[in-house]
Coordinates of C-alpha atoms in Angstrom, one line a residue:
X1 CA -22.9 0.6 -1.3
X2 CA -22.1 -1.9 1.2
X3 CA -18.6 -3.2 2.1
X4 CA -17.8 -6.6 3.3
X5 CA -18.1 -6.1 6.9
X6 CA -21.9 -4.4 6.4
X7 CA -22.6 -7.8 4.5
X8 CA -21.6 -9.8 7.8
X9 CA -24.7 -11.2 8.6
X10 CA -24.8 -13.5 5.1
X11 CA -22.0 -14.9 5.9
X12 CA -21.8 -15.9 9.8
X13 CA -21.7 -19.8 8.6
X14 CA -18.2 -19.1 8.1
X15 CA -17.9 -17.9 12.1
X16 CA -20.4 -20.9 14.0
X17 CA -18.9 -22.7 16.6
X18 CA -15.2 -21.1 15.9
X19 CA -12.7 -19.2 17.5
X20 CA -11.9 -16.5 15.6
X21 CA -9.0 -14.0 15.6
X22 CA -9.1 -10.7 13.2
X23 CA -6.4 -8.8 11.9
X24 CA -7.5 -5.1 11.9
X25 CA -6.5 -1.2 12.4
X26 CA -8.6 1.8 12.8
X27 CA -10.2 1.4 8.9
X28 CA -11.9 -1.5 10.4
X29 CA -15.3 -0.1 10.4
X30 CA -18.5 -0.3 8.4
X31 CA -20.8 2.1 6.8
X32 CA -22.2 3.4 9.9
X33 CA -18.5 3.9 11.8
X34 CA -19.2 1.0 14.3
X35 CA -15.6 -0.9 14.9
X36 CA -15.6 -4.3 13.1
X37 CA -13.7 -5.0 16.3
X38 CA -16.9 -4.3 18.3
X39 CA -19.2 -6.1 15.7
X40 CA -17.4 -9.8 15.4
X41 CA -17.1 -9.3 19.7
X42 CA -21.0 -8.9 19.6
X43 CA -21.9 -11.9 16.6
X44 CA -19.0 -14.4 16.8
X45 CA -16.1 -15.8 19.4
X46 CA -13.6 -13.1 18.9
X47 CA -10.5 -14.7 20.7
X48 CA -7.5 -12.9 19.3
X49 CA -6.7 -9.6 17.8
X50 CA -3.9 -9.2 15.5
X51 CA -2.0 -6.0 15.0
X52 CA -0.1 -5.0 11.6
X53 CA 2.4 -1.7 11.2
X54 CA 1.0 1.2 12.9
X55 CA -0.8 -0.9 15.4
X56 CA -4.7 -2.0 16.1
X57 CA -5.6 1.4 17.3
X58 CA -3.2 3.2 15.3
X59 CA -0.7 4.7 17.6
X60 CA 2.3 4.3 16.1
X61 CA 4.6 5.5 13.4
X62 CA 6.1 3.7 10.1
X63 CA 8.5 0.9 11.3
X64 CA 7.6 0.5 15.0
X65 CA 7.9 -2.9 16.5
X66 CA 5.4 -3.9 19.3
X67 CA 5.0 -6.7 21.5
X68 CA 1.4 -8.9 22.4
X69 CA -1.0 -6.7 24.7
X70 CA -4.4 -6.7 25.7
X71 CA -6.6 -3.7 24.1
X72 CA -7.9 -2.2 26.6
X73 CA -10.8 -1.1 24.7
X74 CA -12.1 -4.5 23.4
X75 CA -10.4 -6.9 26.5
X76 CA -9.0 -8.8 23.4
X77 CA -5.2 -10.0 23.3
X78 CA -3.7 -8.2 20.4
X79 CA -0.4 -10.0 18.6
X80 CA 2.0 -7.8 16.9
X81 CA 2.2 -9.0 13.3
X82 CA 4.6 -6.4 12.7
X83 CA 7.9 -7.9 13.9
X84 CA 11.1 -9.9 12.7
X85 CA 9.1 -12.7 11.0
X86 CA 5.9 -10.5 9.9
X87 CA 3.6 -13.4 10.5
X88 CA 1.6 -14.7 13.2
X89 CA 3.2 -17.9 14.8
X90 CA 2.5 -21.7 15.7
X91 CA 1.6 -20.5 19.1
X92 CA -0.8 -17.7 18.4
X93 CA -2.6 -20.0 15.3
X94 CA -3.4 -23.0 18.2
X95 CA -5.5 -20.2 19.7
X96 CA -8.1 -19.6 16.5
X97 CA -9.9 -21.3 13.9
X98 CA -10.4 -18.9 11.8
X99 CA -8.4 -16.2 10.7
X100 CA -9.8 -12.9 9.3
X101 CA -8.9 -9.4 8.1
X102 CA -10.8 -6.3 7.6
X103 CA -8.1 -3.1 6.8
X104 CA -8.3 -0.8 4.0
X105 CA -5.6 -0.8 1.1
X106 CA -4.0 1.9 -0.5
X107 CA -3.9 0.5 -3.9
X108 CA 0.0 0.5 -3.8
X109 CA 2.3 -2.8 -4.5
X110 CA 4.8 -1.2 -1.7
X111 CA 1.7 -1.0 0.8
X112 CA 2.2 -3.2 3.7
X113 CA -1.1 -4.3 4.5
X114 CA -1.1 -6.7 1.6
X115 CA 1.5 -8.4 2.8
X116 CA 0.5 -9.1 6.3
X117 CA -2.3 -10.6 4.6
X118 CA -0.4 -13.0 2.5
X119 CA 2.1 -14.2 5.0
X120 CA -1.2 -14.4 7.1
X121 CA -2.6 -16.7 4.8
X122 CA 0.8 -18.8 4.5
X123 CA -0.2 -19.1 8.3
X124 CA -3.5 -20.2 7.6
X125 CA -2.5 -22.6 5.1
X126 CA 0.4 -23.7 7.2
X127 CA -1.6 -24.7 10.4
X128 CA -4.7 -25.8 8.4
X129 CA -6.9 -22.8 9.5
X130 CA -9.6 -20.8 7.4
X131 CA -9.0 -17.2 6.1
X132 CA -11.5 -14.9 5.4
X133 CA -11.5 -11.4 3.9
X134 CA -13.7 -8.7 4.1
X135 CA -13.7 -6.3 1.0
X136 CA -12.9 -2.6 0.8
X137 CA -12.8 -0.1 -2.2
X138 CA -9.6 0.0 -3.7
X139 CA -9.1 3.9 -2.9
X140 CA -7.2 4.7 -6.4
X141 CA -10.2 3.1 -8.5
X142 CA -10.4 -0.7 -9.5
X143 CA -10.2 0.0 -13.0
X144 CA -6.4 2.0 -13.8
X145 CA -3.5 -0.4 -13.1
X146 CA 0.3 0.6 -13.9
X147 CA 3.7 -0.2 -13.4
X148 CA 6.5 -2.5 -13.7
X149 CA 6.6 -6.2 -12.1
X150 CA 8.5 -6.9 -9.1
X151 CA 11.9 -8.3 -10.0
X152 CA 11.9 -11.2 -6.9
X153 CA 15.5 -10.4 -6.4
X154 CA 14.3 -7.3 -4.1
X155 CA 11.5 -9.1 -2.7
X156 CA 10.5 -7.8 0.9
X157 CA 8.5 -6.7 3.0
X158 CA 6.7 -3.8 0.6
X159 CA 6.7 -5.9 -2.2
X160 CA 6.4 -9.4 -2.1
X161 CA 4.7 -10.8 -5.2
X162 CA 5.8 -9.9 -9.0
X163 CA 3.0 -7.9 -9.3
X164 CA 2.9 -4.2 -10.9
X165 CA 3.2 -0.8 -8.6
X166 CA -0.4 0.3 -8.9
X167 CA -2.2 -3.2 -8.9
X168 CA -6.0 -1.7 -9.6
X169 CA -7.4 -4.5 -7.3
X170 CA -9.3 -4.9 -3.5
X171 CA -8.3 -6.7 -0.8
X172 CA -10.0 -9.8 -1.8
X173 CA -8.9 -9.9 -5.5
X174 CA -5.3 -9.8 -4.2
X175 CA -6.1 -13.0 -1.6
X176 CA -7.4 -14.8 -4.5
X177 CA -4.2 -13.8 -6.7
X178 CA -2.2 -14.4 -3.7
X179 CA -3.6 -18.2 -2.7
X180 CA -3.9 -19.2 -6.3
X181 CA -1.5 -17.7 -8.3
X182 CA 1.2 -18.3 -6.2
X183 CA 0.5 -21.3 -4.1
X184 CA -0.8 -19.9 -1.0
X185 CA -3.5 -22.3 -1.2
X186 CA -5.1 -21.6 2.1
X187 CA -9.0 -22.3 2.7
X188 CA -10.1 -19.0 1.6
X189 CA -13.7 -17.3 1.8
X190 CA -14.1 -13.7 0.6
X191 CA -17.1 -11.6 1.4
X192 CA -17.5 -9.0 -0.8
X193 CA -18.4 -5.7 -0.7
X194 CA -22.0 -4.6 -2.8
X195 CA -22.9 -1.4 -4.8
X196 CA -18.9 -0.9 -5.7
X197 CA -17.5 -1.0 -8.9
X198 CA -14.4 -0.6 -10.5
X199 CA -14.7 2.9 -11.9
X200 CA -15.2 4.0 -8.4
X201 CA -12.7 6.3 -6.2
X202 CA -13.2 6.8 -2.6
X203 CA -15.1 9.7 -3.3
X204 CA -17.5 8.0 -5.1
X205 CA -18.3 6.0 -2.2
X206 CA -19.6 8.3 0.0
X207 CA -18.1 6.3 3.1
X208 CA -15.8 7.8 5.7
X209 CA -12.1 7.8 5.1
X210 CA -10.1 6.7 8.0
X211 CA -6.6 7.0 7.5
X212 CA -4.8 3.8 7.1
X213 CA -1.4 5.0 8.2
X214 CA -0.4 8.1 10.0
X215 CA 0.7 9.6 6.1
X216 CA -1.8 8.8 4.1
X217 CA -4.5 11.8 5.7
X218 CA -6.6 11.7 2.7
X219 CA -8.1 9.4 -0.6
X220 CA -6.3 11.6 -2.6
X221 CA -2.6 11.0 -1.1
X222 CA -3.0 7.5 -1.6
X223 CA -3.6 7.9 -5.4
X224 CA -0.2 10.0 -5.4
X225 CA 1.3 7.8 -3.2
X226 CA 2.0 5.7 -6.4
X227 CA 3.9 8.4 -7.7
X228 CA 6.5 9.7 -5.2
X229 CA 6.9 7.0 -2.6
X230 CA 9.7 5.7 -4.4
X231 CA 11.3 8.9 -2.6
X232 CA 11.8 7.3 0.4
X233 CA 14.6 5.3 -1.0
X234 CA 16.6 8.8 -1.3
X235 CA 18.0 11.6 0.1
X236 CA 14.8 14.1 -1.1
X237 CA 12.2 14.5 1.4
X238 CA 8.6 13.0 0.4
X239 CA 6.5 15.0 2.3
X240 CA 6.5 13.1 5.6
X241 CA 6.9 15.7 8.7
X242 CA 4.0 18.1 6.2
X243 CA 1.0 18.8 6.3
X244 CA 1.1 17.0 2.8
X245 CA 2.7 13.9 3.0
X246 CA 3.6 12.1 -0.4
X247 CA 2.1 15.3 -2.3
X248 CA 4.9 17.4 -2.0
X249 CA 8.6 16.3 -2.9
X250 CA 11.8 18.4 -2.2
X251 CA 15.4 18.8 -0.8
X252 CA 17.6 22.1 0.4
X253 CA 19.0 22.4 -3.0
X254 CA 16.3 22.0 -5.5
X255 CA 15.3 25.2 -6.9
X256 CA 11.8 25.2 -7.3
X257 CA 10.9 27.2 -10.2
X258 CA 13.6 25.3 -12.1
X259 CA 12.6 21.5 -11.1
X260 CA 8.9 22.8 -11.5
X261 CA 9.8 24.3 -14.9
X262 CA 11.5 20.8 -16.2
X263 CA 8.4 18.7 -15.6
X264 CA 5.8 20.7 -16.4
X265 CA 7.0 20.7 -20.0
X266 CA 6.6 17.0 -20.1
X267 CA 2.6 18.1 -20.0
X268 CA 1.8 14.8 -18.5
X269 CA -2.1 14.9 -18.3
X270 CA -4.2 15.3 -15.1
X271 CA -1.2 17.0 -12.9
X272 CA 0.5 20.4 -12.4
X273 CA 3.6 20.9 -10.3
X274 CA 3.8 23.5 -8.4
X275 CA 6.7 25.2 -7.2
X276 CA 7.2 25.4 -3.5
X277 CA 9.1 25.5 -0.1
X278 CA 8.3 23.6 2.8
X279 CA 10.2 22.4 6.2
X280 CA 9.4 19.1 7.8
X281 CA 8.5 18.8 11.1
X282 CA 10.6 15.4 11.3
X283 CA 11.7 12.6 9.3
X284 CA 14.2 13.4 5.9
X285 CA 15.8 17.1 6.2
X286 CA 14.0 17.8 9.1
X287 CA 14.1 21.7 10.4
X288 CA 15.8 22.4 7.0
X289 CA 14.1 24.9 4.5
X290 CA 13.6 22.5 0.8
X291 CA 12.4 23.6 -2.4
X292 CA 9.9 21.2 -4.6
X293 CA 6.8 20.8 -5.9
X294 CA 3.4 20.2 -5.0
X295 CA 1.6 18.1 -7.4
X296 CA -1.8 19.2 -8.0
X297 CA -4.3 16.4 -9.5
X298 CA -6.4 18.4 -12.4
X299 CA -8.0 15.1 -13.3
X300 CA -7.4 11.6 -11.7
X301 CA -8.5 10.2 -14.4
X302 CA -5.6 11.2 -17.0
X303 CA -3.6 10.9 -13.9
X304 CA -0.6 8.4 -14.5
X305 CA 1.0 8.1 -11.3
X306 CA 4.2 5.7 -11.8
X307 CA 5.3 7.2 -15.3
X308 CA 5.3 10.8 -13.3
X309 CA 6.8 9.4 -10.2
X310 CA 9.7 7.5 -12.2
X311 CA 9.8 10.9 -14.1
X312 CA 10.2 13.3 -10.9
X313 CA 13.1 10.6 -9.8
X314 CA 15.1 11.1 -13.2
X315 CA 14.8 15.0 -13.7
X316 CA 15.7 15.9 -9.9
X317 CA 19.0 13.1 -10.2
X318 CA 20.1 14.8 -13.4
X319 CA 19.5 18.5 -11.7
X320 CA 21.6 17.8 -8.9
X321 CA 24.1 14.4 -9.9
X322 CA 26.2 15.9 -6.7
X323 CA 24.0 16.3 -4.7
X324 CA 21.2 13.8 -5.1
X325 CA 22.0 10.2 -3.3
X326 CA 20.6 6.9 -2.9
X327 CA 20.3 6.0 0.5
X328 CA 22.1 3.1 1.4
X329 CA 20.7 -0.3 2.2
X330 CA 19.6 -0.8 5.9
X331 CA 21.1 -4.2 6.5
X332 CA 24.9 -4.7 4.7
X333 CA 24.3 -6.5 1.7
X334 CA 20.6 -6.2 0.7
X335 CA 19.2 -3.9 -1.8
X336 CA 18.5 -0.4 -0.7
X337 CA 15.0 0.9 -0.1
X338 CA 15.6 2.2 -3.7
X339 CA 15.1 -0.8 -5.3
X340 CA 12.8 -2.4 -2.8
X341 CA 10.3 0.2 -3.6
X342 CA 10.7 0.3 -7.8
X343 CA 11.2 -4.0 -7.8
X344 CA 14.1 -3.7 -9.6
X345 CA 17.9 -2.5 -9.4
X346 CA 17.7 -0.6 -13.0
X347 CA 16.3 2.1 -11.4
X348 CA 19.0 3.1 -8.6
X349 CA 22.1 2.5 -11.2
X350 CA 20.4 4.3 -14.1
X351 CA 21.0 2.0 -16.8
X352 CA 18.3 2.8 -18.6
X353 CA 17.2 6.5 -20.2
X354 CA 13.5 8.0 -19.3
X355 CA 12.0 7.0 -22.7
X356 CA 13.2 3.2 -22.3
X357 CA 11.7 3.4 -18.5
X358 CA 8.4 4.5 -20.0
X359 CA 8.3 1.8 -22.6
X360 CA 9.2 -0.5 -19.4
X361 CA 6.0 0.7 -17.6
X362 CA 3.9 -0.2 -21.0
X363 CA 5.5 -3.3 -21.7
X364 CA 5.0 -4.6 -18.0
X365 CA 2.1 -3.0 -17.2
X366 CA 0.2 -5.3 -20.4
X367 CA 2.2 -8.4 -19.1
X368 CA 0.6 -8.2 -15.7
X369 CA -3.2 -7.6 -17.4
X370 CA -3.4 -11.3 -18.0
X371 CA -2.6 -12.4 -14.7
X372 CA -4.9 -9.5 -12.9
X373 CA -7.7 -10.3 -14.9
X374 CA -8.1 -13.8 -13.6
X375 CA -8.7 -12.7 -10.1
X376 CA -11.3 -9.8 -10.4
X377 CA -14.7 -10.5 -9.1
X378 CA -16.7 -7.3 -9.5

């Protein structure tokens, strides 16, 4: 297969004459590893490089603010598009004509990425410059979608849109959602990837995975990274400061076997939980011993990540209604990370039971199939 940077040379109408600024990380590559840094500095005007979390290179950790630098690697100005407004400004637009983005998605609605792509293309639309998108796989297959819609009272920054948790889409279906759907309506131009197709993980692919953020090492943790990053938003560790971040969830006083036990005997297909202990290295409990689980995928397929995830969150809360808490909101007076994460406020103040959550998932889930299926192109 081919993804959209490989199919470059079709589209390098879309590049004549222009300056052209790309927003990228260390993903940006194509099939045979070569930076699409490196290839748009050999076959257009490269001008501008612009950086989202984590950094053009990749350097930096979850939540780190940066200021403009030059790469040293490329001689490009880079522009942090990861600070207080998220999007690049009047200043740094005057300096392109054309605004692109190659950086691979983890398939999640609370993903970042996506969203330094939309407010991007506000940009674009805002100071009448082009956008173009170059296609990757969506990691977690194109075909499975789930979840519940974002409630726009917690809009931010890892959820923008009312769409659902696992969207089941590319980069350039979301654009195209984005810019029509809800009135981006930038000059858009997607090049899309050939030889994909929407059964397809990232295995399937045969292409290298890079890791688009410091905790997602591996396709795999981005398909469970549907499930249990709603954790962040509490007081149980999600695997960050492991070797296994996202696939293993604990805190010092779960008891394994017990929590293990409990949701195991739901028998949801395609997962086992395995009982564990494990001490981060940093972030949540750090240096502390906690029991969990491990969640091992028997089949992705049958794997359901947002039903198990929202599952794991109501077992472990009824285990330990002392001890489990919410984390509190970062700023006084928004919604906590809690709710940022799920879309909605249900969730945190447990007003509804697990069976009515599920039936949420359903209901949602086939409410969002008529927007999604507007916007898919392969």
């Amino acid at each position: 297969m081919k993804l959209g940077i490989d199919c470059i040379e079709q589209h390098l109408d879309y590049f004549k004459g222009k300056r052209v600024g790309l927003i990228t990380n260390p993903t940006g590559i194509n099939s045979n590893f070569i930076s699409t840094i490196d290839l748009l500095k050999e076959k257009v005007n490269l001008v501008a490089l612009f950086s989202p979390e984590h950094g053009v290179r990749g350097n930096l950790q979850a939540g780190v603010e940066f200021d403009t630098y030059i790469d040293e690697a490329s001689g490009v100005t880079v522009y942090s598009l990861y600070n207080k407004d998220k999007r690049p400004t009047k200043e740094m637009m005057e300096k392109i004509d054309v605004l692109c983005i190659d950086i691979q998605d983890a398939g999640s609605r609370f993903y970042t990425y996506i969203y330094t792509m939309a407010y991007a293309m506000m940009a674009a639309a805002e100071f009448d410059k082009e956008f173009v998108v170059f296609d990757r796989p969506n990691p977690a297959n194109g075909r499975d979608y789930e979840g519940n819609i974002l409630d726009l009272k917690y809009r931010s920054f890892v959820g923008y849109y009312p769409i659902i948790q696992r969207h089941g889409m590319t980069m350039a279906e979301l654009a195209l959602l984005f810019n029509q759907e809800y009135g981006i309506n930038c000059k858009l131009n997607t090049i899309l990837m050939e030889g994909w197709n929407r059964d397809m993980y990232y295995e399937d692919t045969n292409l290298l995975w890079v890791m688009p953020s410091p905790n997602l090492p591996t396709p795999l943790t981005a398909l469970i990274y549907n499930a249990t990053c709603i954790f962040e938003g509490t007081n149980i560790s999600e695997g960050r400061g492991t070797t296994a971040p996202f696939q293993v969830v604990g805190a010092p006083f779960i008891d394994p076997f017990a929590y293990a036990k409990l949701l195991n005997e739901f028998n949801f297909p395609g997962v086992y939980f395995r009982p564990l202990y494990f001490t981060p290295t940093f972030s949540k409990n750090e240096k502390k011993l906690c029991g969990g689980v491990e969640l091992h995928i028997l089949n992705k397929d049958e794997f359901t990540p947002v039903k198990v995830g929202w599952t794991m969150l109501e077992v472990v809360r009824n285990m330990y209604p002392k001890e489990f808490k919410v984390l509190p909101p970062y700023v006084k007076g928004r919604p906590c990370m809690l709710e940022f994460n799920t879309g909605a406020g249900y969730i945190k103040n447990q007003e509804y039971s697990l069976d009515e959550q599920m039936k949420i998932i359903d209901r949602e889930t086939k409410t969002f199939q008529d927007t999604r299926k507007k916007y898919l192109v392969y």
